[in-house]
Coordinates of C-alpha atoms and ligand atoms in Angstrom, one line a residue:
X1 CA 6.3 -49.5 -21.7
X2 CA 4.2 -47.1 -24.2
X3 CA 0.9 -48.4 -22.9
X4 CA 2.2 -48.2 -19.3
X5 CA 3.1 -44.3 -19.9
X6 CA -0.4 -44.2 -21.6
X7 CA -2.1 -45.4 -18.6
X8 CA 0.1 -43.1 -16.6
X9 CA -1.1 -40.1 -18.2
X10 CA -4.5 -40.4 -18.7
X11 CA -5.5 -41.3 -15.1
X12 CA -8.1 -38.8 -13.6
X13 CA -6.3 -37.1 -10.6
X14 CA -8.5 -35.8 -7.5
X15 CA -8.3 -32.3 -7.6
X16 CA -8.5 -30.7 -4.1
X17 CA -9.8 -27.0 -5.1
X18 CA -10.3 -24.8 -2.2
X19 CA -9.7 -21.2 0.1
X20 CA -8.6 -20.2 3.7
X21 CA -8.0 -16.9 5.2
X22 CA -11.0 -15.5 3.2
X23 CA -11.3 -12.8 5.9
X24 CA -15.0 -11.7 5.8
X25 CA -14.1 -10.2 2.2
X26 CA -17.0 -10.2 -0.5
X27 CA -15.0 -7.6 -2.9
X28 CA -11.7 -6.5 -3.7
X29 CA -11.1 -3.3 -2.2
X30 CA -11.0 -1.7 -5.9
X31 CA -7.7 -0.1 -5.5
X32 CA -5.6 -2.6 -7.3
X33 CA -4.9 -2.3 -11.1
X34 CA -6.3 -6.6 -11.1
X35 CA -8.5 -6.3 -8.3
X36 CA -9.2 -10.2 -7.3
X37 CA -10.8 -11.7 -5.3
X38 CA -15.0 -11.4 -5.9
X39 CA -16.7 -14.1 -3.7
X40 CA -19.5 -13.6 -7.2
X41 CA -16.1 -15.0 -9.3
X42 CA -15.1 -17.8 -7.0
X43 CA -19.0 -19.1 -7.0
X44 CA -19.1 -18.6 -10.9
X45 CA -15.6 -20.3 -11.1
X46 CA -16.6 -23.6 -8.8
X47 CA -19.5 -23.8 -11.0
X48 CA -16.9 -24.6 -13.8
X49 CA -15.1 -26.7 -12.2
X50 CA -18.1 -29.1 -11.1
X51 CA -19.3 -28.9 -15.0
X52 CA -15.6 -30.4 -16.1
X53 CA -17.2 -33.7 -14.5
X54 CA -14.0 -34.6 -13.1
X55 CA -13.3 -35.6 -9.4
X56 CA -12.9 -32.4 -7.0
X57 CA -13.0 -32.2 -3.8
X58 CA -14.4 -28.6 -2.6
X59 CA -14.1 -27.0 0.5
X60 CA -12.8 -23.8 3.3
X61 CA -9.8 -24.1 5.9
X62 CA -11.5 -20.9 7.7
X63 CA -10.9 -17.7 8.6
X64 CA -13.7 -16.9 5.9
X65 CA -16.5 -15.5 7.8
X66 CA -14.6 -12.7 9.7
X67 CA -11.7 -10.6 9.4
X68 CA -10.6 -10.8 13.3
X69 CA -12.4 -11.4 16.3
X70 CA -13.9 -7.9 17.0
X71 CA -15.7 -5.1 14.8
X72 CA -16.0 -1.5 16.1
X73 CA -19.4 -1.0 17.2
X74 CA -19.9 0.8 13.9
X75 CA -18.9 -1.8 11.6
X76 CA -20.7 -4.5 13.7
X77 CA -23.6 -4.5 10.5
X78 CA -21.6 -4.6 8.2
X79 CA -19.4 -7.6 8.9
X80 CA -22.5 -9.3 10.3
X81 CA -23.7 -8.9 6.6
X82 CA -20.7 -9.6 4.8
X83 CA -20.6 -13.0 6.9
X84 CA -24.3 -13.8 5.7
X85 CA -23.2 -13.1 2.3
X86 CA -20.8 -15.4 2.4
X87 CA -22.7 -18.2 4.0
X88 CA -24.8 -17.8 1.5
X89 CA -22.9 -18.3 -1.2
X90 CA -20.7 -21.7 0.6
X91 CA -24.1 -23.2 0.2
X92 CA -24.6 -22.1 -3.5
X93 CA -21.3 -23.9 -3.5
X94 CA -22.3 -26.7 -1.8
X95 CA -18.9 -26.8 -0.5
X96 CA -17.6 -30.6 0.0
X97 CA -17.1 -29.2 4.1
X98 CA -15.4 -26.2 6.0
X99 CA -12.6 -26.3 8.4
X100 CA -13.2 -23.7 11.4
X101 CA -10.2 -20.6 11.6
X102 CA -10.0 -18.2 15.0
X103 CA -11.5 -15.0 13.2
X104 CA -15.1 -17.2 12.9
X105 CA -16.0 -17.2 15.8
X106 CA -16.5 -13.5 16.2
X107 CA -20.3 -14.2 17.8
X108 CA -19.1 -17.0 19.4
X109 CA -19.7 -20.8 19.0
X110 CA -23.4 -20.1 18.9
X111 CA -23.1 -17.4 15.7
X112 CA -20.3 -19.7 13.9
X113 CA -23.1 -22.6 14.2
X114 CA -25.9 -19.9 12.7
X115 CA -23.4 -19.6 9.8
X116 CA -22.5 -22.8 8.7
X117 CA -25.4 -23.9 9.4
X118 CA -26.8 -21.2 6.6
X119 CA -24.0 -22.7 4.1
X120 CA -25.5 -26.0 4.7
X121 CA -22.6 -27.4 5.0
X122 CA -20.3 -30.1 7.4
X123 CA -17.2 -28.7 9.5
X124 CA -14.5 -31.1 10.1
X125 CA -12.3 -30.4 13.4
X126 CA -11.1 -33.8 15.0
X127 CA -9.4 -31.9 17.8
X128 CA -12.3 -30.2 19.6
X129 CA -14.4 -31.6 22.0
X130 CA -16.3 -30.5 25.0
X131 CA -15.2 -30.9 28.5
X132 CA -16.4 -34.0 28.5
X133 CA -15.2 -35.3 25.4
X134 CA -17.7 -35.0 23.2
X135 CA -16.8 -33.8 19.7
X136 CA -17.4 -30.1 19.2
X137 CA -17.8 -31.0 15.5
X138 CA -17.9 -34.1 13.2
X139 CA -14.0 -35.2 12.8
X140 CA -13.9 -36.7 9.5
X141 CA -16.1 -37.9 6.4
X142 CA -15.2 -40.6 3.7
X143 CA -16.3 -39.4 0.1
X144 CA -16.0 -41.6 -2.9
X145 CA -14.3 -40.5 -6.2
X146 CA -13.7 -42.2 -9.0
X147 CA -13.9 -45.1 -7.3
X148 CA -11.5 -44.1 -4.6
X149 CA -12.4 -43.8 -1.0
X150 CA -11.3 -40.4 0.5
X151 CA -10.2 -39.8 4.2
X152 CA -11.1 -36.3 4.9
X153 CA -9.9 -35.2 8.6
X154 CA -10.4 -31.8 10.0
X155 CA -8.1 -30.1 12.1
X156 CA -8.7 -27.2 13.8
X157 CA -5.6 -26.5 15.5
X158 CA -6.6 -23.8 17.5
X159 CA -9.0 -23.3 20.6
X160 CA -12.2 -20.9 19.8
X161 CA -12.2 -17.9 22.0
X162 CA -15.4 -17.8 23.7
X163 CA -15.9 -21.6 23.7
X164 CA -15.8 -24.5 26.0
X165 CA -13.7 -27.0 23.6
X166 CA -11.0 -28.3 24.3
X167 CA -8.1 -28.8 22.0
X168 CA -6.4 -32.6 21.7
X169 CA -3.1 -33.0 20.1
X170 CA -3.3 -33.1 16.1
X171 CA -1.1 -36.4 15.7
X172 CA -3.0 -38.2 18.1
X173 CA -6.0 -36.9 16.7
X174 CA -5.6 -38.2 12.9
X175 CA -3.8 -41.4 14.3
X176 CA -6.8 -42.4 16.1
X177 CA -9.4 -41.4 13.3
X178 CA -6.9 -43.4 10.7
X179 CA -6.9 -46.5 13.2
X180 CA -10.8 -46.5 13.1
X181 CA -11.8 -45.5 9.7
X182 CA -10.4 -48.6 7.9
X183 CA -9.2 -48.9 4.5
X184 CA -9.1 -45.6 2.5
X185 CA -7.1 -45.4 -0.5
X186 CA -6.1 -41.7 0.4
X187 CA -5.9 -39.5 3.6
X188 CA -6.0 -35.3 3.4
X189 CA -5.6 -33.2 6.4
X190 CA -7.8 -30.4 6.3
X191 CA -6.1 -28.0 9.0
X192 CA -5.4 -24.6 10.2
X193 CA -2.1 -25.9 11.3
X194 CA 0.5 -23.2 10.4
X195 CA 2.9 -24.5 8.2
X196 CA 5.6 -25.9 10.6
X197 CA 3.1 -27.6 12.2
X198 CA 1.6 -29.0 9.4
X199 CA 5.1 -30.0 8.1
X200 CA 5.6 -31.7 11.9
X201 CA 2.6 -33.6 11.5
X202 CA 3.0 -35.0 7.9
X203 CA 6.3 -36.1 8.8
X204 CA 5.1 -38.2 12.2
X205 CA 2.4 -39.6 10.3
X206 CA 3.2 -40.7 7.2
X207 CA 0.8 -42.7 4.9
X208 CA -0.4 -39.2 4.1
X209 CA -1.5 -37.6 1.1
X210 CA -1.6 -33.9 1.9
X211 CA -1.9 -31.9 4.9
X212 CA -3.5 -28.5 4.0
X213 CA -3.1 -25.1 5.6
X214 CA -4.9 -22.0 5.7
X215 CA -1.3 -20.0 5.4
X216 CA -1.7 -16.5 5.3
X217 CA 0.9 -15.7 2.3
X218 CA 0.3 -16.0 -1.8
X219 CA 2.4 -18.2 -4.2
X220 CA 3.2 -21.0 -2.1
X221 CA 5.6 -23.3 -3.1
X222 CA 4.8 -27.1 -1.9
X223 CA 6.9 -28.9 0.5
X224 CA 7.0 -32.9 0.8
X225 CA 7.0 -34.1 4.4
X226 CA 6.7 -37.9 5.3
X227 CA 5.6 -38.5 1.7
X228 CA 2.8 -35.8 1.4
X229 CA 2.2 -32.7 0.0
X230 CA 2.3 -29.6 2.6
X231 CA 0.5 -26.8 1.2
X232 CA -1.6 -24.0 1.7
X233 CA -3.8 -21.6 0.3
X234 CA -4.3 -18.1 -1.1
X235 CA -6.1 -15.7 1.3
X236 CA -8.6 -12.8 0.7
X237 CA -10.3 -14.7 -1.9
X238 CA -8.2 -13.6 -4.9
X239 CA -7.0 -17.0 -5.9
X240 CA -8.3 -21.1 -5.6
X241 CA -5.6 -23.5 -4.4
X242 CA -6.1 -26.0 -6.5
X243 CA -4.1 -29.6 -5.7
X244 CA -4.1 -32.1 -7.9
X245 CA -3.3 -35.9 -6.6
X246 CA -2.5 -38.7 -8.9
X247 CA -2.4 -41.9 -6.4
X248 CA -1.1 -44.7 -8.6
X249 CA 0.1 -46.9 -5.7
X250 CA 1.1 -46.4 -2.0
X251 CA 3.9 -44.5 -1.2
X252 CA 4.9 -41.2 -1.5
X253 CA 3.6 -38.3 -3.2
X254 CA 6.7 -36.5 -5.8
X255 CA 5.8 -33.3 -7.9
X256 CA 6.7 -29.3 -7.9
X257 CA 9.9 -28.1 -7.5
X258 CA 11.8 -31.8 -7.8
X259 CA 9.7 -32.8 -11.2
X260 CA 9.8 -29.4 -12.9
X261 CA 14.0 -29.8 -12.3
X262 CA 14.1 -33.2 -13.1
X263 CA 12.4 -31.9 -16.9
X264 CA 14.5 -28.6 -17.5
X265 CA 17.4 -30.9 -16.7
X266 CA 16.4 -33.9 -19.0
X267 CA 16.2 -31.1 -21.8
X268 CA 19.0 -29.6 -21.6
X269 CA 21.4 -33.5 -21.4
X270 CA 22.0 -36.3 -23.5
X271 CA 23.5 -39.3 -23.9
X272 CA 23.8 -41.5 -21.0
X273 CA 23.5 -38.8 -18.6
X274 CA 20.0 -38.6 -20.7
X275 CA 18.7 -41.9 -20.2
X276 CA 19.6 -41.4 -15.9
X277 CA 16.9 -38.5 -15.5
X278 CA 14.4 -40.2 -17.8
X279 CA 14.8 -43.2 -16.2
X280 CA 14.2 -41.1 -13.3
X281 CA 11.6 -39.4 -14.2
X282 CA 9.6 -42.1 -15.5
X283 CA 9.9 -43.7 -12.0
X284 CA 8.5 -40.6 -10.4
X285 CA 6.2 -40.8 -13.0
X286 CA 4.6 -44.6 -12.5
X287 CA 4.6 -43.3 -8.1
X288 CA 2.6 -40.7 -6.7
X289 CA 2.6 -37.2 -8.1
X290 CA 0.8 -34.3 -7.5
X291 CA 0.7 -30.6 -9.5
X292 CA -0.4 -27.2 -7.3
X293 CA -1.2 -24.2 -8.9
X294 CA -3.6 -21.0 -7.8
X295 CA -6.5 -19.8 -10.1
X296 CA -6.3 -16.0 -9.7
X297 CA -9.8 -14.7 -9.2
X298 CA -9.3 -11.4 -11.4
X299 CA -11.2 -9.5 -12.8
X300 CA -11.3 -11.0 -16.6
X301 CA -13.1 -14.1 -14.5
X302 CA -17.4 -14.2 -14.8
X303 CA -19.3 -14.2 -12.0
X304 CA -22.4 -15.3 -10.9
X305 CA -25.0 -13.3 -11.5
X306 CA -27.3 -13.7 -8.6
X307 CA -24.1 -13.5 -6.1
X308 CA -23.2 -10.3 -7.5
X309 CA -26.7 -9.3 -6.9
X310 CA -26.3 -9.9 -3.1
X311 CA -22.9 -8.1 -3.2
X312 CA -23.9 -4.7 -4.7
X313 CA -26.9 -5.2 -2.7
X314 CA -24.4 -5.1 0.6
X315 CA -23.1 -1.6 -1.0
X316 CA -26.2 -0.3 -1.1
X317 CA -27.0 -1.1 2.5
X318 CA -23.7 0.1 3.9
X319 CA -24.3 3.3 1.7
X320 CA -28.2 3.9 3.0
X321 CA -27.1 2.6 6.6
X322 CA -24.4 5.5 6.7
X323 CA -26.7 8.2 5.3
X324 CA -29.6 7.6 7.6
X325 CA -27.2 7.3 10.6
X326 CA -29.0 10.2 13.1
X327 CA -28.3 13.6 12.3
X328 CA -24.7 14.1 9.9
X329 CA -22.0 16.9 11.4
X330 CA -21.7 19.5 9.3
X331 CA -18.5 19.4 6.4
X332 CA -15.3 19.4 8.0
X333 CA -14.6 23.3 7.1
X334 CA -11.5 24.5 8.3
X335 CA -12.2 24.6 11.9
X336 CA -9.6 22.3 13.5
X337 CA -6.2 21.2 12.9
X338 CA -6.2 20.6 9.6
X339 CA -6.6 23.6 6.6
X340 CA -7.2 22.0 3.5
X341 CA -5.1 21.6 0.5
X342 CA -6.3 25.2 -1.0
X343 CA -4.7 27.3 2.1
X344 CA -1.7 25.4 1.2
X345 CA -1.7 26.6 -2.1
X346 CA -1.6 29.7 -1.3
X347 CA 2.2 29.6 -0.2
X348 CA 3.1 26.3 -2.4
X349 CA 1.2 27.3 -5.2
X350 CA 4.1 25.2 -7.6
X351 CA 3.6 22.1 -5.4
X352 CA -0.2 22.6 -5.7
X353 CA -0.5 22.4 -9.3
X354 CA 1.8 19.5 -9.5
X355 CA -0.6 17.6 -7.3
X356 CA -3.5 18.6 -8.9
X357 CA -2.0 16.7 -12.3
X358 CA -1.6 13.5 -9.7
X359 CA -4.3 10.9 -9.2
X360 CA -4.3 11.5 -5.6
X361 CA -6.3 14.4 -6.2
X362 CA -9.0 12.6 -7.6
X363 CA -8.9 9.4 -4.9
X364 CA -12.3 10.9 -3.5
X365 CA -14.4 10.7 -7.0
X366 CA -12.8 6.6 -7.4
X367 CA -15.2 6.4 -4.0
X368 CA -17.9 8.1 -5.6
X369 CA -17.6 6.9 -8.9
X370 CA -18.3 3.3 -6.9
X371 CA -20.5 5.1 -4.5
X372 CA -18.5 3.7 -1.7
X373 CA -17.9 7.3 -0.1
X374 CA -19.5 6.8 2.8
X375 CA -18.2 3.0 3.7
X376 CA -15.8 3.6 6.8
X377 CA -13.8 0.8 5.6
X378 CA -12.7 3.2 2.4
X379 CA -13.0 7.0 3.7
X380 CA -9.3 6.0 5.3
X381 CA -6.7 5.9 2.7
X382 CA -9.1 8.4 0.6
X383 CA -9.0 11.7 2.1
X384 CA -7.2 13.4 4.9
X385 CA -7.9 14.0 8.8
X386 CA -10.3 10.7 9.0
X387 CA -10.1 9.8 12.8
X388 CA -8.1 12.6 13.9
X389 CA -9.3 14.4 16.6
X390 CA -9.0 17.8 15.0
X391 CA -10.0 16.0 11.6
X392 CA -13.8 14.5 10.6
X393 CA -14.7 11.2 11.9
X394 CA -18.3 10.9 10.5
X395 CA -17.9 9.7 6.8
X396 CA -20.5 12.4 5.5
X397 CA -18.6 15.3 7.4
X398 CA -15.5 14.7 5.1
X399 CA -16.1 18.2 3.3
X400 CA -13.1 20.0 2.2
X401 CA -10.8 17.1 3.0
X402 CA -11.8 15.0 0.3
X403 CA -8.7 12.9 -1.7
X404 CA -5.2 12.5 -0.7
X405 CA -4.1 15.5 0.0
X406 CA -1.2 18.2 1.0
X407 CA -2.5 16.9 4.7
X408 CA -2.8 12.9 3.9
X409 CA 0.7 13.0 4.0
X410 CA 2.4 15.8 6.2
X411 CA -0.6 15.8 9.2
X412 CA -2.5 18.6 10.5
X413 CA -1.0 22.3 9.1
X414 CA -3.1 24.3 10.6
X415 CA -0.7 25.4 13.0
X416 CA 2.3 25.9 10.6
X417 CA -0.3 27.4 7.4
X418 CA -0.4 30.6 9.9
X419 CA 2.6 31.2 10.7
X420 CA 5.1 29.2 7.8
X421 CA 6.7 28.1 10.7
X422 CA 8.3 24.9 9.1
X423 CA 9.1 23.3 12.5
X424 CA 4.9 22.7 13.0
X425 CA 4.7 20.5 9.9
X426 CA 5.7 17.2 9.1
X427 CA 8.2 16.8 6.2
X428 CA 7.6 12.9 5.9
X429 CA 10.2 10.7 3.8
X430 CA 10.5 10.0 0.3
X431 CA 10.7 6.1 0.6
X432 CA 7.7 3.7 0.7
X433 CA 7.8 2.8 3.8
X434 CA 6.1 6.3 3.9
X435 CA 3.7 5.4 1.5
X436 CA 2.9 1.7 2.7
X437 CA 0.4 3.4 5.6
X438 CA -2.2 3.4 2.5
X439 CA -0.7 1.5 -0.6
X440 CA -0.4 -1.4 1.7
X441 CA 0.9 -4.6 0.5
X442 CA -2.1 -6.6 0.5
X443 CA -3.5 -4.2 -2.0
X444 CA -1.0 -5.9 -4.6
X445 CA -0.9 -2.8 -6.6
X446 CA 3.0 -3.2 -7.2
X447 CA 4.3 0.2 -5.5
X448 CA 7.9 0.4 -5.6
X449 CA 9.2 3.8 -5.1
X450 CA 11.1 3.7 -8.6
X451 CA 7.5 3.6 -10.6
X452 CA 5.5 5.6 -8.2
X453 CA 7.5 7.9 -6.2
X454 CA 8.7 10.1 -9.5
X455 CA 4.7 10.0 -10.6
X456 CA 3.7 12.6 -6.9
X457 CA 7.5 13.9 -6.3
X458 CA 7.5 17.5 -5.5
X459 CA 10.7 18.4 -3.1
Ligands
HEC501 C1 1.7 31.4 5.2 C2 2.7 30.5 4.1 C3 2.5 29.3 3.9 C4 1.3 28.0 4.3 C5 -0.1 28.8 4.5 C6 2.2 27.0 3.9 N1 3.2 27.0 4.3 FE1 4.3 25.3 3.9 N2 5.7 26.3 4.1 C7 6.0 27.3 4.1 C8 7.4 27.8 4.1 C9 7.6 29.8 4.8 C10 8.6 27.2 4.4 C11 9.4 26.8 4.9 C12 10.2 26.9 3.3 C13 11.5 26.6 4.2 O1 12.4 27.2 4.9 O2 12.4 26.2 2.8 C14 6.8 25.7 4.9 C15 7.7 24.4 5.0 C16 6.6 23.7 4.2 C17 6.8 21.6 4.0 C18 8.9 21.3 4.8 C19 8.9 21.2 6.0 C20 9.8 21.0 6.3 O3 10.8 20.5 7.3 O4 11.1 21.0 5.1 C21 5.9 21.2 4.2 C22 6.1 19.9 4.3 C23 5.2 22.3 4.2 N3 5.5 23.2 4.4 C24 3.9 21.9 4.2 C25 3.1 23.1 4.3 C26 0.9 22.5 4.4 C27 0.4 20.9 4.1 C28 0.3 23.8 4.2 C29 -1.1 23.7 4.2 C30 -1.5 22.7 5.6 C31 1.6 24.3 4.2 N4 2.7 24.1 4.4 C32 0.9 26.1 4.2 C33 4.8 28.7 4.3 C34 3.9 28.2 4.0
HEC502 C1 -3.2 8.3 2.8 C2 -3.0 7.5 2.0 C3 -2.2 7.5 0.6 C4 -0.6 8.0 0.8 C5 -0.1 8.0 2.5 C6 0.1 7.4 -0.1 N1 -1.0 7.6 -1.2 FE1 -0.5 7.3 -3.4 N2 -2.3 6.8 -3.3 C7 -3.3 6.6 -2.1 C8 -4.8 6.3 -3.3 C9 -6.4 6.3 -2.4 C10 -4.4 6.4 -4.5 C11 -5.4 6.0 -5.8 C12 -6.1 7.4 -6.5 C13 -7.0 7.2 -7.1 O1 -7.1 6.8 -8.5 O2 -8.3 7.0 -6.7 C14 -2.8 6.5 -5.1 C15 -2.5 6.8 -6.3 C16 -1.3 7.0 -6.3 C17 -0.8 7.2 -7.5 C18 -1.2 6.8 -8.7 C19 -1.1 4.9 -8.7 C20 -1.5 5.0 -10.5 O3 -1.4 4.1 -11.0 O4 -1.7 5.8 -11.1 C21 0.7 7.0 -6.7 C22 2.5 7.5 -8.1 C23 1.1 6.9 -5.7 N3 -0.2 7.2 -5.3 C24 2.5 7.6 -5.2 C25 2.5 7.5 -3.5 C26 3.3 7.7 -2.9 C27 5.1 7.9 -3.8 C28 3.8 7.9 -1.6 C29 4.1 7.9 -0.4 C30 5.5 9.0 -0.8 C31 2.1 7.7 -1.9 N4 1.5 7.5 -2.8 C32 1.5 7.8 -0.6 C33 -3.1 7.0 -1.0 C34 -2.3 7.4 -0.4
HEC503 C1 -5.8 0.9 3.0 C2 -5.5 1.9 2.4 C3 -6.6 1.7 1.6 C4 -8.3 1.6 1.8 C5 -8.5 0.9 3.2 C6 -8.9 1.5 0.5 N1 -8.3 1.9 -0.6 FE1 -8.5 2.4 -2.7 N2 -7.0 2.8 -3.0 C7 -5.6 2.9 -2.2 C8 -4.6 3.0 -2.6 C9 -3.1 2.5 -2.1 C10 -5.0 2.7 -4.3 C11 -3.7 3.0 -5.2 C12 -3.4 1.6 -6.2 C13 -2.8 2.1 -7.2 O1 -3.4 2.0 -8.0 O2 -1.2 2.1 -7.0 C14 -6.6 2.7 -4.2 C15 -7.0 3.1 -5.5 C16 -8.6 2.9 -5.7 C17 -9.4 2.7 -6.7 C18 -8.8 3.8 -7.8 C19 -8.8 2.0 -8.5 C20 -7.9 2.3 -10.4 O3 -7.1 2.6 -10.4 O4 -8.8 3.3 -11.1 C21 -10.4 2.7 -6.3 C22 -11.7 2.8 -7.0 C23 -10.1 2.4 -4.7 N3 -9.3 2.5 -4.4 C24 -11.5 2.3 -4.2 C25 -11.8 1.7 -2.9 C26 -12.6 1.7 -1.4 C27 -14.3 1.4 -2.8 C28 -12.7 1.0 -0.9 C29 -13.0 0.4 0.4 C30 -14.2 -0.6 0.1 C31 -11.1 1.4 -0.6 N4 -10.7 2.1 -1.6 C32 -10.3 1.2 1.0 C33 -5.9 2.6 -0.7 C34 -6.7 2.2 0.0
HEC504 C1 1.8 11.1 -1.0 C2 2.1 12.0 -0.1 C3 2.2 13.6 -0.3 C4 1.1 14.3 -0.5 C5 -0.9 14.0 -0.7 C6 1.9 15.8 -0.3 N1 3.2 15.8 -0.3 FE1 4.5 17.2 0.1 N2 6.0 15.9 0.5 C7 5.7 14.5 0.6 C8 7.0 14.2 1.0 C9 7.4 12.9 1.7 C10 8.0 14.8 0.8 C11 9.7 14.9 1.6 C12 10.1 14.2 1.0 C13 12.2 14.4 1.3 O1 12.4 15.2 1.7 O2 12.1 12.7 1.5 C14 7.1 16.2 0.6 C15 7.9 17.2 0.9 C16 7.2 18.8 0.8 C17 8.0 20.1 0.6 C18 8.7 20.1 0.9 C19 9.8 20.4 -0.3 C20 11.3 20.8 -0.3 O3 11.7 20.9 -1.4 O4 11.7 21.3 0.8 C21 6.7 20.7 0.7 C22 6.2 22.3 1.0 C23 5.6 20.0 0.9 N3 5.7 18.6 0.3 C24 4.5 20.5 0.5 C25 3.2 19.9 -0.1 C26 1.7 20.7 -0.5 C27 1.7 21.7 -0.4 C28 0.8 19.3 -0.5 C29 -0.5 19.8 -1.3 C30 -0.7 20.4 -1.9 C31 2.0 18.1 -0.5 N4 3.3 18.8 -0.1 C32 1.1 16.7 -1.2 C33 4.5 14.0 0.6 C34 3.9 14.4 0.2

């Protein structure tokens, strides 16, 4: 018995390390307390895993290169450069494979092909074929890790925009590949399916070890279906998902909450109940088990020096590109619909004094500190009147509309300032919903009414 337990405990697992829905991000926006997601951290982290000598598969589940299918004209070059950094980073990480996601086809099939070719990484998508029935990508690969044969089947689950591809049924596709592939030890479906579709696939096709999805949610809880683990990744590169699989026999994988609940019960139990629980736990531990966690890519993580310089060069490039974009319109001076905070201060002096002591009054300085004040992807939440017809629309012309000031929240106020008529100004609402326009959940700043409202309240 003791020997058996020891063998179980020391058996080397297969560890799947993966991401999905990075959405073209190369660095965090800098906003939250501990901004997560720099691509240079992911590269360093993968390096760290690899040097530990264990058995890994490294991959990405799609929506890697772009956030959406279209970019506004002024952001096209910026987004293309980020995609290029990501493809070179994938090459540096030597990922085992990629699965496509819908937004990866931002520059069409040809654009995607260029990116994956620069990434030197195979794409697996068994359910996409051309009109003539030819495969659009590789369908599957068999990897050898620790003497085991691991079959990975890629499933896209969507028809790429602008392509002639035909989408095959995921279940039929997986079945026919398994039938062709012959004997393997572990079968994994790496997909861009949504979670319900992945769960259906797992329950209708027993014998899979895992069905992975690029589910756009954080802190996923693994589900078990048809004996397989169904679980997602993090998003925007904020974490690496890590799924360990201990395969000891054929049959279902147990782990996650089920094992944890048993362990907790066992700790509290005594006597006969304890023996029964222990037996149940031993039973599970003798079979196939899994462990899932996400590893945060926060500031404390080391960065790959080379990739970090690519990202720095990108930031500089954006600044240079914006600085050189034709002749800069004059800085906004109050001639439009916005008056600027100094005009408001004339009648709302006390509020102005209070506002000056909030972080809002320094929001533009935060961009300056990082040299990102000309980045169109930053300016909106760190100024007033961006892209408003009566405001400014060239980052160089911010003029007196720097910082999160009165009119960032109350809207254009010149007409009100001239008359003092309160019908001509937006009052707003002191509640989280009103602040979410900028304090988006995506930023993960832990914004709550209770912590944040009192710090700026002037009503
Ligand atoms: C000429 C003086 C004057 C200036 C300048 C002025 N306000 Fe006012 N503001 C008033 C008065 C008077 C009221 C009404 C106070 C009341 O009824 O309690 C008011 C009310 C408001 C209200 C509350 C509206 C409501 O529905 O309760 C807001 C918000 C406001 N001002 C914002 C601003 C902003 C932003 C600016 C600068 C763009 C500004 N004000 C400039 C005089 C001024
Ligand atoms: C126009 C965008 C915008 C809106 C709307 C907005 N904020 Fe902010 N807020 C920011 C930015 C940008 C910062 C960071 C400023 C900096 O430090 O550079 C910030 C920072 C803060 C901070 C400081 C946080 C800290 O950790 O010190 C508080 C508190 C805050 N906001 C509260 C609010 C509340 C409450 C609302 C809604 C009533 C609100 N904000 C609406 C953009 C906005
Ligand atoms: C969707 C709105 C939004 C956008 C877009 C945005 N920010 Fe922010 N930013 C915020 C908010 C809100 C905060 C305040 C977060 C907090 O502390 O609660 C903030 C805070 C910051 C801070 C201060 C962090 C600190 O605590 O010291 C920096 C620096 C910053 N942003 C840089 C950027 C850069 C660079 C970009 C563009 C790449 C950007 N932001 C784009 C909303 C935004
Ligand atoms: C971060 C967003 C934000 C900023 C910046 C901001 N306000 Fe407000 N302000 C609000 C909100 C929200 C309310 C209304 C709260 C409510 O009634 O629930 C408010 C209320 C007011 C009122 C009504 C006060 C009362 O007692 O009736 C005035 C006046 C006002 N603001 C003026 C200003 C001026 C002037 C500035 C700039 C110096 C400013 N605000 C900056 C969000 C903001």
